[in-house]
Tab-separated table of C-alpha atoms and ligand atoms in Angstrom:
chain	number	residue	atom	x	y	z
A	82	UNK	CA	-98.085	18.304	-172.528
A	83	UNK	CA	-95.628	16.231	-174.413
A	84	UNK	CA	-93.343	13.802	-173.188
A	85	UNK	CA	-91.277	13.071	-176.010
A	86	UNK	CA	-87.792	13.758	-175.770
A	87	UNK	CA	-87.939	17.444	-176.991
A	88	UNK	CA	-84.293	18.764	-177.537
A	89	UNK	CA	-85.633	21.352	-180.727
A	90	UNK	CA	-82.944	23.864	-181.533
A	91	UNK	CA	-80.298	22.128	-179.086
A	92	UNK	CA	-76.569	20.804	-180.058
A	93	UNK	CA	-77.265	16.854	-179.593
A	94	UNK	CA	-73.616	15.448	-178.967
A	95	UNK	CA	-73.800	11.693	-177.550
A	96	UNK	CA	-71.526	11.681	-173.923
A	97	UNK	CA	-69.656	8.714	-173.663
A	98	UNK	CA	-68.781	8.610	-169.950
A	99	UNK	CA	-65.923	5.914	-170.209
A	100	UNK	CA	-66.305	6.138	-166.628
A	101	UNK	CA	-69.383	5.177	-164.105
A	102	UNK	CA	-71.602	7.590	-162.314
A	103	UNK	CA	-70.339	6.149	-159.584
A	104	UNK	CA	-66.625	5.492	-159.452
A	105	UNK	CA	-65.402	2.265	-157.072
A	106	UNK	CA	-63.447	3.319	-153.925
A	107	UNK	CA	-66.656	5.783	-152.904
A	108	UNK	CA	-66.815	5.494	-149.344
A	109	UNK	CA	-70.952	4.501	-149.198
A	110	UNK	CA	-71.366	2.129	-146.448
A	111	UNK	CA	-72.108	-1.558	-147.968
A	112	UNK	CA	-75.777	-2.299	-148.928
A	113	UNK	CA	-76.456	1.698	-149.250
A	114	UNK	CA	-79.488	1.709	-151.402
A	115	UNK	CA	-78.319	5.207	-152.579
A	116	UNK	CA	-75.062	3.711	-154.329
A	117	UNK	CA	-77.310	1.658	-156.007
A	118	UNK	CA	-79.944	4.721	-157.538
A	119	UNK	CA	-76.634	6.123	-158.399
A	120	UNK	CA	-75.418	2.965	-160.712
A	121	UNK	CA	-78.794	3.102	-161.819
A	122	UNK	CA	-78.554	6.433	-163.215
A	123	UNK	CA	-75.261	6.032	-164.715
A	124	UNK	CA	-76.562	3.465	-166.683
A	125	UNK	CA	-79.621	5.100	-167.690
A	126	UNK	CA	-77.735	8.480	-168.415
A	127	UNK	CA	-75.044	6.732	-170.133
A	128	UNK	CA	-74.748	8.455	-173.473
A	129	UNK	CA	-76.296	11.817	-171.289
A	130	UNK	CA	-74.320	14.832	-170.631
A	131	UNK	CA	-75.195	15.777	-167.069
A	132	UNK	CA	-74.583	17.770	-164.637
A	133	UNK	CA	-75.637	17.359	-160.860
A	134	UNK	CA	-76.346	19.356	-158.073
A	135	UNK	CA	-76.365	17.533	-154.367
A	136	UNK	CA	-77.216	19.355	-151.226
A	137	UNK	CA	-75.855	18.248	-147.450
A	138	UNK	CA	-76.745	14.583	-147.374
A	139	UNK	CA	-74.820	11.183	-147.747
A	140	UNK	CA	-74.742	11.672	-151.725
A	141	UNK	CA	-72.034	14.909	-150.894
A	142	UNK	CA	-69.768	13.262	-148.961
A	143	UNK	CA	-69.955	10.258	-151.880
A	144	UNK	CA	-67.714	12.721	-153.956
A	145	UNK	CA	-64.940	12.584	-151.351
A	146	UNK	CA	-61.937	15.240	-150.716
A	147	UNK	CA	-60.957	17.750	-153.479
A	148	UNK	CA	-59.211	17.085	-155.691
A	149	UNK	CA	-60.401	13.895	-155.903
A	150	UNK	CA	-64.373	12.809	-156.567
A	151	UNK	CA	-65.625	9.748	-156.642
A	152	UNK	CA	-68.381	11.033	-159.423
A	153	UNK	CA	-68.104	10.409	-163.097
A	154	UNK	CA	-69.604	13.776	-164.204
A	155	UNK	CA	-69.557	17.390	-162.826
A	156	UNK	CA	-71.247	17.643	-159.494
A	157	UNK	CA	-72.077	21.096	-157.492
A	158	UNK	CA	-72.568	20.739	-153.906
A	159	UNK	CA	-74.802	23.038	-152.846
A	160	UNK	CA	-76.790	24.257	-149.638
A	161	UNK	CA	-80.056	22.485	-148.476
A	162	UNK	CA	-82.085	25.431	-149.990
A	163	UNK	CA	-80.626	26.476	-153.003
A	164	UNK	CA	-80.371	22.792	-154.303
A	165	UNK	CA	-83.442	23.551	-157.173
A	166	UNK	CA	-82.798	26.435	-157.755
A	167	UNK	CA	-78.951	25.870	-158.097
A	168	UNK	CA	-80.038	23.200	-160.596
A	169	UNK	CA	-82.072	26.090	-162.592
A	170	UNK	CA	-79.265	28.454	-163.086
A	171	UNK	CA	-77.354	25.490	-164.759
A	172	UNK	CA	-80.054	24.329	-166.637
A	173	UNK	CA	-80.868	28.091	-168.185
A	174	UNK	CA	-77.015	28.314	-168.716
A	175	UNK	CA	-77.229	25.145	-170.697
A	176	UNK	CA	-80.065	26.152	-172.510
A	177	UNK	CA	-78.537	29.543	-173.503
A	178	UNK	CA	-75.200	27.827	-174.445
A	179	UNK	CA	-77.498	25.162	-176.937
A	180	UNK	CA	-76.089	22.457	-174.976
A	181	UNK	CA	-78.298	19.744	-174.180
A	182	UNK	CA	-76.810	19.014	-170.427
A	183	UNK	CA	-79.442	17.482	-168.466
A	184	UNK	CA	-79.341	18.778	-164.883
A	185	UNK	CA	-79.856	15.991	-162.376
A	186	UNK	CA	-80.291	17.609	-158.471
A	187	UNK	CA	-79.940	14.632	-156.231
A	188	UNK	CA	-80.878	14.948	-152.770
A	189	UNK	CA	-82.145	12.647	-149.054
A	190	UNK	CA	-85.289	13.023	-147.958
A	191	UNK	CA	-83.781	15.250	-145.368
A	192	UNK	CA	-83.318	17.873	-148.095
A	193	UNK	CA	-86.638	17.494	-150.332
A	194	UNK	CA	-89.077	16.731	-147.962
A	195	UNK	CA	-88.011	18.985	-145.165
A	196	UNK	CA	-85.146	21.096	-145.482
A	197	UNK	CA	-85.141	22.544	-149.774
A	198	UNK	CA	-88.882	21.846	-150.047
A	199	UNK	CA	-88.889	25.929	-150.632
A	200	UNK	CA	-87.252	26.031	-153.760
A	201	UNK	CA	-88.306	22.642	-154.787
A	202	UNK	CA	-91.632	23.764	-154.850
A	203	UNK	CA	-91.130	26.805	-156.703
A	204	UNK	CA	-88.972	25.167	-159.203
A	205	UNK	CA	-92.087	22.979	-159.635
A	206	UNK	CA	-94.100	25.795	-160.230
A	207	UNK	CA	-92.230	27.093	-162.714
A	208	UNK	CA	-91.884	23.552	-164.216
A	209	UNK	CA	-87.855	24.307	-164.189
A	210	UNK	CA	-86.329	21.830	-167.350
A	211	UNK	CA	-84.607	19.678	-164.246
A	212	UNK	CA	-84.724	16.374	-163.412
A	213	UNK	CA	-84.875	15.957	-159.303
A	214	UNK	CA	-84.512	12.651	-157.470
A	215	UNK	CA	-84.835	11.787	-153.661
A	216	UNK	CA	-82.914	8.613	-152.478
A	217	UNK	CA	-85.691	8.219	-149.738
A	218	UNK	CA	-83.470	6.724	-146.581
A	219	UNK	CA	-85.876	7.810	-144.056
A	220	UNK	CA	-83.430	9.541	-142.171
A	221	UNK	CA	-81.443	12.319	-141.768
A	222	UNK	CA	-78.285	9.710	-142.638
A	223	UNK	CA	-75.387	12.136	-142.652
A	224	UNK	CA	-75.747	13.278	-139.161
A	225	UNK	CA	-76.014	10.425	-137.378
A	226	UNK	CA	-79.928	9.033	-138.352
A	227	UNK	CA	-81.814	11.890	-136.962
A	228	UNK	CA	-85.988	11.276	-138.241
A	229	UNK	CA	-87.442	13.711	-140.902
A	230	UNK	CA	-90.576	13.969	-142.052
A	231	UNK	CA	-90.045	11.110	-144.450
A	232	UNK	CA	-89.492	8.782	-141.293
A	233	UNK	CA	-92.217	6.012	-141.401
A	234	UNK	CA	-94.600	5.807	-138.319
A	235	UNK	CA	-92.663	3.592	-135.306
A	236	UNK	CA	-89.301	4.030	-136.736
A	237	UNK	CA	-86.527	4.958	-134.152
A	238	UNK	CA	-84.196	7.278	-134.755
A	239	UNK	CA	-81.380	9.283	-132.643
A	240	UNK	CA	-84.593	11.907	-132.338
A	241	UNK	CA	-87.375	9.182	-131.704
A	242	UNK	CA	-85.846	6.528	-129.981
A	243	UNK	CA	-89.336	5.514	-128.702
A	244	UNK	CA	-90.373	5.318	-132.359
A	245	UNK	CA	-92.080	8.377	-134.435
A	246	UNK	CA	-95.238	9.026	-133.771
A	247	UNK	CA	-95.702	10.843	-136.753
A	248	UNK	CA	-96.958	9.460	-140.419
A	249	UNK	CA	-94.904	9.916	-143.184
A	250	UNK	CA	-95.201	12.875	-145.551
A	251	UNK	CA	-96.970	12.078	-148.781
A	252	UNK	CA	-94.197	14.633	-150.862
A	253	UNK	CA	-95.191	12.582	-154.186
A	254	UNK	CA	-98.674	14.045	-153.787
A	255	UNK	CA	-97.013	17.686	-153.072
A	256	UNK	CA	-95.204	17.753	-155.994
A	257	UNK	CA	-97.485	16.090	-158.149
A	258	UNK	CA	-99.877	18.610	-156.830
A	259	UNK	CA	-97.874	21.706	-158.405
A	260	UNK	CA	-99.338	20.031	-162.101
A	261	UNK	CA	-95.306	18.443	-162.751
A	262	UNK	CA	-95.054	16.976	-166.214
A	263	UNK	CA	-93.744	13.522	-164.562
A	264	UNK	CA	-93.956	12.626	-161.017
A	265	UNK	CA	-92.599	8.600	-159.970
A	266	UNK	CA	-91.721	6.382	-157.585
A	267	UNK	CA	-88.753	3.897	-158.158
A	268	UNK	CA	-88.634	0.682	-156.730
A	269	UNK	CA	-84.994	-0.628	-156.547
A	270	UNK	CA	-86.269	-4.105	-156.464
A	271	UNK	CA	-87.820	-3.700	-160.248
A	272	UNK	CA	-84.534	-2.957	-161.955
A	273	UNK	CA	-86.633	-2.931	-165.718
A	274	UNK	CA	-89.373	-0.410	-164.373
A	275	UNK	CA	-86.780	1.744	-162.337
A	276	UNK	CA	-84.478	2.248	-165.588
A	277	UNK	CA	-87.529	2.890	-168.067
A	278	UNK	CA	-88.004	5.605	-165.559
A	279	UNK	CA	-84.677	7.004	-165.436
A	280	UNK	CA	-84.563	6.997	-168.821
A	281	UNK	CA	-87.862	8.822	-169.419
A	282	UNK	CA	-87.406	11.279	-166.590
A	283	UNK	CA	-83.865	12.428	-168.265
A	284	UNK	CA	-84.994	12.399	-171.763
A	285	UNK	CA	-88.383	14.378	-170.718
A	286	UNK	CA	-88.171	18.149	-170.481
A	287	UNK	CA	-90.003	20.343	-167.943
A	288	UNK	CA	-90.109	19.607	-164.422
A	289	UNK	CA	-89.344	15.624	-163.008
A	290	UNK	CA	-89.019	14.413	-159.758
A	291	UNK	CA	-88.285	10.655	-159.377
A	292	UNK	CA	-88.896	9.066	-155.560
A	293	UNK	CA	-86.336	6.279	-154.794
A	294	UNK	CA	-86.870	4.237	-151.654
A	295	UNK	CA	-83.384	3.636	-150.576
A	296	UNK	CA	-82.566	1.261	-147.925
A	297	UNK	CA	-79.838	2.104	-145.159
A	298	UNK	CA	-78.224	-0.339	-143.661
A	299	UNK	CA	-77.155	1.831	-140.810
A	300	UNK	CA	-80.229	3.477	-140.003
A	301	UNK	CA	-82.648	0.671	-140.810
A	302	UNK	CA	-80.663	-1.785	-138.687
A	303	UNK	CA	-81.105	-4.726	-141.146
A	304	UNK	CA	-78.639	-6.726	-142.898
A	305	UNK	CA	-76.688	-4.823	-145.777
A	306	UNK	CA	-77.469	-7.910	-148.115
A	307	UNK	CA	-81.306	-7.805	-147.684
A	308	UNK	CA	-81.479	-4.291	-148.969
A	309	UNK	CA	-83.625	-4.681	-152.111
A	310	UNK	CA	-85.395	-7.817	-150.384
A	311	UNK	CA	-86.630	-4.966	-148.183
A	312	UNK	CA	-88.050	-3.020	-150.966
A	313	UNK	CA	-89.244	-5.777	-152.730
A	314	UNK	CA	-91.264	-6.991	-149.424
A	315	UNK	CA	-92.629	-3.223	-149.181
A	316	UNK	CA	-93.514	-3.089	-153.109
A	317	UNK	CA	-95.709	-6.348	-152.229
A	318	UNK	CA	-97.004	-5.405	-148.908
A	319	UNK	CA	-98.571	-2.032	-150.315
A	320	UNK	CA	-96.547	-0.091	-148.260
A	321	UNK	CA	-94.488	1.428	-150.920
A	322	UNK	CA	-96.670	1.929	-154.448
A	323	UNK	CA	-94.919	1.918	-157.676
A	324	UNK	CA	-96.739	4.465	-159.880
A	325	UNK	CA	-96.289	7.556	-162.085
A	326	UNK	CA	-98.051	10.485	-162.261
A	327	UNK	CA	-98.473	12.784	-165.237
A	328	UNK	CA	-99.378	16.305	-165.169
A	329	UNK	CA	-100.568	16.215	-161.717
A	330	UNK	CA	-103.610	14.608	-162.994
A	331	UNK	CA	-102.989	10.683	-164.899
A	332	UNK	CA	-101.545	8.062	-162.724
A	333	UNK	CA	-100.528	4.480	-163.663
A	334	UNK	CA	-99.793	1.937	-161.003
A	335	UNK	CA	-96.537	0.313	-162.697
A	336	UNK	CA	-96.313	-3.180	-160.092
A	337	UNK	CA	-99.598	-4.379	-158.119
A	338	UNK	CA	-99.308	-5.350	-154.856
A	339	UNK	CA	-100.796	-8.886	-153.554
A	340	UNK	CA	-101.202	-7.093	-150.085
A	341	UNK	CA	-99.424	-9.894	-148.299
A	342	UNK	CA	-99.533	-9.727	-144.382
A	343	UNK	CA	-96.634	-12.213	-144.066
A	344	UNK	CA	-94.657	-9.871	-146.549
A	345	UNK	CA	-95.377	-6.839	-144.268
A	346	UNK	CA	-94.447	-8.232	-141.183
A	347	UNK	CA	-90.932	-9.705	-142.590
A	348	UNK	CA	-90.317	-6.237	-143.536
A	349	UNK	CA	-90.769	-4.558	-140.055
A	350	UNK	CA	-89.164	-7.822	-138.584
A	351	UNK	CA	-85.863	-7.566	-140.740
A	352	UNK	CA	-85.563	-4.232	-139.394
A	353	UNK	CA	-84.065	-3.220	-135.775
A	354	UNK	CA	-85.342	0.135	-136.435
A	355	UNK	CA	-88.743	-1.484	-135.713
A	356	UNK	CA	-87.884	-2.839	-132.660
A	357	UNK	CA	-88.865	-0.533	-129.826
A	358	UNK	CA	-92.028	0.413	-131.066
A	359	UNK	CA	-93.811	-2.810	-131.614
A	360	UNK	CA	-95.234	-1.929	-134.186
A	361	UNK	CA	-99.070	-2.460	-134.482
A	362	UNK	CA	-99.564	-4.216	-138.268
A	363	UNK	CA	-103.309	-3.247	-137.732
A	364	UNK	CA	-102.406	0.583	-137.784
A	365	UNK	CA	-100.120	0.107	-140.440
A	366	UNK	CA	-102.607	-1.531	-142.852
A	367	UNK	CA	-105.090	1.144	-142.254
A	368	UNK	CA	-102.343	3.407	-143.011
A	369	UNK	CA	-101.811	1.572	-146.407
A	370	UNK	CA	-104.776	1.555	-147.175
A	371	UNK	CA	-105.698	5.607	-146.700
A	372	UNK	CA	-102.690	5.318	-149.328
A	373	UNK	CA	-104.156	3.524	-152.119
A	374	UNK	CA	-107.460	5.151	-151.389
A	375	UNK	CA	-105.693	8.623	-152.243
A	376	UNK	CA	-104.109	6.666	-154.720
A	377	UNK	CA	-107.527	5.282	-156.237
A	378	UNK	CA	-108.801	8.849	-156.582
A	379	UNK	CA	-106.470	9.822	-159.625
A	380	UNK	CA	-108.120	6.491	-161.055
A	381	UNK	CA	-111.192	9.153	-161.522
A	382	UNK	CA	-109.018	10.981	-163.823
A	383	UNK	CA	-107.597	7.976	-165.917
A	384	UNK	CA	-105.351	5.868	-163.269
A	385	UNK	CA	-104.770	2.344	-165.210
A	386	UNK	CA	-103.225	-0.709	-163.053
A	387	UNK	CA	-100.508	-2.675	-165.143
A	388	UNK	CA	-100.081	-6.358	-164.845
B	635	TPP	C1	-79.420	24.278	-143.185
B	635	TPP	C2	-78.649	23.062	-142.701
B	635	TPP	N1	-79.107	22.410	-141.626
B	635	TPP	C3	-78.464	21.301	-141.189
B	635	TPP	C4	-77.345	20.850	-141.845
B	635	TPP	C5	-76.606	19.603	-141.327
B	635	TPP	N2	-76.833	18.462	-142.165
B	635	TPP	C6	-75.945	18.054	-143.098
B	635	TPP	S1	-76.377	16.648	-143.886
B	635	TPP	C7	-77.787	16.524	-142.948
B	635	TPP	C8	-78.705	15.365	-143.098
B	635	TPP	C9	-79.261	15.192	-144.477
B	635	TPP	O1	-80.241	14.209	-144.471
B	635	TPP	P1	-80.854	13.714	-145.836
B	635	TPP	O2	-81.165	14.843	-146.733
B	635	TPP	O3	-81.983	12.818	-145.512
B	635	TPP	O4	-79.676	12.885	-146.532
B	635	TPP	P2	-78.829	11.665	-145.916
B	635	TPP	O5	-77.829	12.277	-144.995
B	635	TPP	O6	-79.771	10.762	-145.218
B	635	TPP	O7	-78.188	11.046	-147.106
B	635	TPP	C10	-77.904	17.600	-142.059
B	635	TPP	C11	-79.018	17.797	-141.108
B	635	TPP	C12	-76.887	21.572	-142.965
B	635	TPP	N3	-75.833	21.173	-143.687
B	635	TPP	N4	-77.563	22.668	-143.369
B	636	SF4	S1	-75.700	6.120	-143.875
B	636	SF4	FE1	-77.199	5.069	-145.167
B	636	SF4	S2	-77.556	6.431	-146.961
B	636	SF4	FE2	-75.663	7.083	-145.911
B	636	SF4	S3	-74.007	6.039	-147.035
B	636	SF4	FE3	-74.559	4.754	-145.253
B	636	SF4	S4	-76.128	3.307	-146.026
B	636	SF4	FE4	-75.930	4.985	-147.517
């Protein structure tokens, strides 16, 4: 597979959004960890044509009332299932038109790892030319912080207020499973490794599905200003790996954790979400560390740790 920026036989025009991605006046609740991914892409797409599709989630209600949207480039909203495959019919049309529009789906956990996983997959499978990134907020946000199946173990929600008893699903190691060209996590806390990302994953063609671990303020329970501490704190602890995965088959850890025990329990104690549960660090290390063992066994097939 080649990941160079292939645009053979396409019209090339440079966008120059004068505008952001993201226009001021959106009405994202301070500290959202999704506004940010969004800036992030604007700046990475900046001279991109693109076109995004957004299923139910927090990201919709971002554009605001019609006529008005707070997005600086054409958005579709679009049901929790059709979301890839919405994406697909405008990336054929743009393909058929010789335009080189880069179709962006953007979508909560709610709607990739539960509720669209259907036609994510089988836009996977057909490595669709799309680029798909989850803002990860561990909840269902929009409806009032319901859990998914992207909820970490202990968390409360409006549906677990005791704390979920269930693990997180491992929806990298789906997707990355269907062979996808490009498979990564983003860590909003490494600003240079998140935008060389972005940056690959819209200039790449094929299939490309980008994880984002986006804090929420309202459903964590913590402090809109610590936001990227939190990710930083789970980057370090090992509880949220940085890596890529090409093909399905060569990964590359991008940040190495230290591990730190202090840095994991400042992350659950920062968090109200955490609260009822008291949460047992013993179980979560264990947890973390079936991770990087699953992690470890792409190392078999070429996984390389950078400094
Ligand atoms: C099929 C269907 N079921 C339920 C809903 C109601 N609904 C709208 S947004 C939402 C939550 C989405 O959660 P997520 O994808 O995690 O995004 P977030 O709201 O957290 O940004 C739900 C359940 C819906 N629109 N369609
Ligand atoms: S509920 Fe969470 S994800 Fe939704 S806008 Fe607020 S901070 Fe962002």
């Amino acid at each position: 597979m080649n990941h160079e920026p292939i645009l053979d036989g396409m019209i090339r025009t440079e966008a120059d959004r004068s505008e952001p991605l993201l226009r001021a006046g959106n009405t994202n609740c301070g500290g959202c960890g999704m506004s940010l991914a969004l800036l992030m892409l604007g700046r990475a797409a900046a001279k991109h044509h693109i076109q995004m599709v957004i299923p139910a989630c927090c990201g919709i209600v971002t554009a605001g009332p019609y006529p008005y949207s707070a997005y600086g480039a054409p958005v579709m909203a679009a049901t929790f299932a059709s979301a890839a495959a919405c994406a697909t019919g405008l990336s054929h049309t743009a393909r058929l038109n010789g335009e080189d529009t880069r179709v962006v789906c953007f979508a909560g956990d709610g709607g990739t790892f539960d509720i669209g996983l259907a036609t994510l997959s089988a836009a996977a499978e057909r490595n669709e030319d799309i680029l798909y990134i989850c803002y990860d907020n561990e909840i269902y946000g929009n409806t009032g912080g319901q859990r998914s199946s992207a909820t970490p173990l202990g968390a409360s929600t409006t549906t677990t207020p005791a704390g979920k008893t269930v693990r997180k699903k491992d929806v990298l190691g789906i997707i990355a499973a269907h062979g996808a060209p490009y498979v990564a996590t983003v860590s909003l806390a490494h600003p240079e490794d998140a935008m060389r990302k972005l940056r690959f994953a819209l200039d790449a063609k094929g299939f490309r599905f980008l994880h984002v671990l986006a804090p929420c303020p309202t459903g964590w329970k913590s402090e809109p200003a610590d936001g990227i501490e939190l990710v930083r704190l789970a980057v370090r602890s090992g509880l949220y790996p940085v890596y890529e995965i090409f093909d399905g088959e060569r990964a590359t850890v991008n940040v190495k954790p230290d591990h730190d025990p202090e840095a994991l329990a400042t992350y659950f104690g920062k968090q109200g979400r955490f609260r009822r549960a008291q949460i047992d660090l013993e179980v979560v290390k264990a947890e973390i560390g079936r991770t990087w063992r699953r992690l470890g066994m792409f190392e078999r097939g070429g996984i390389t740790a950078a400094e």
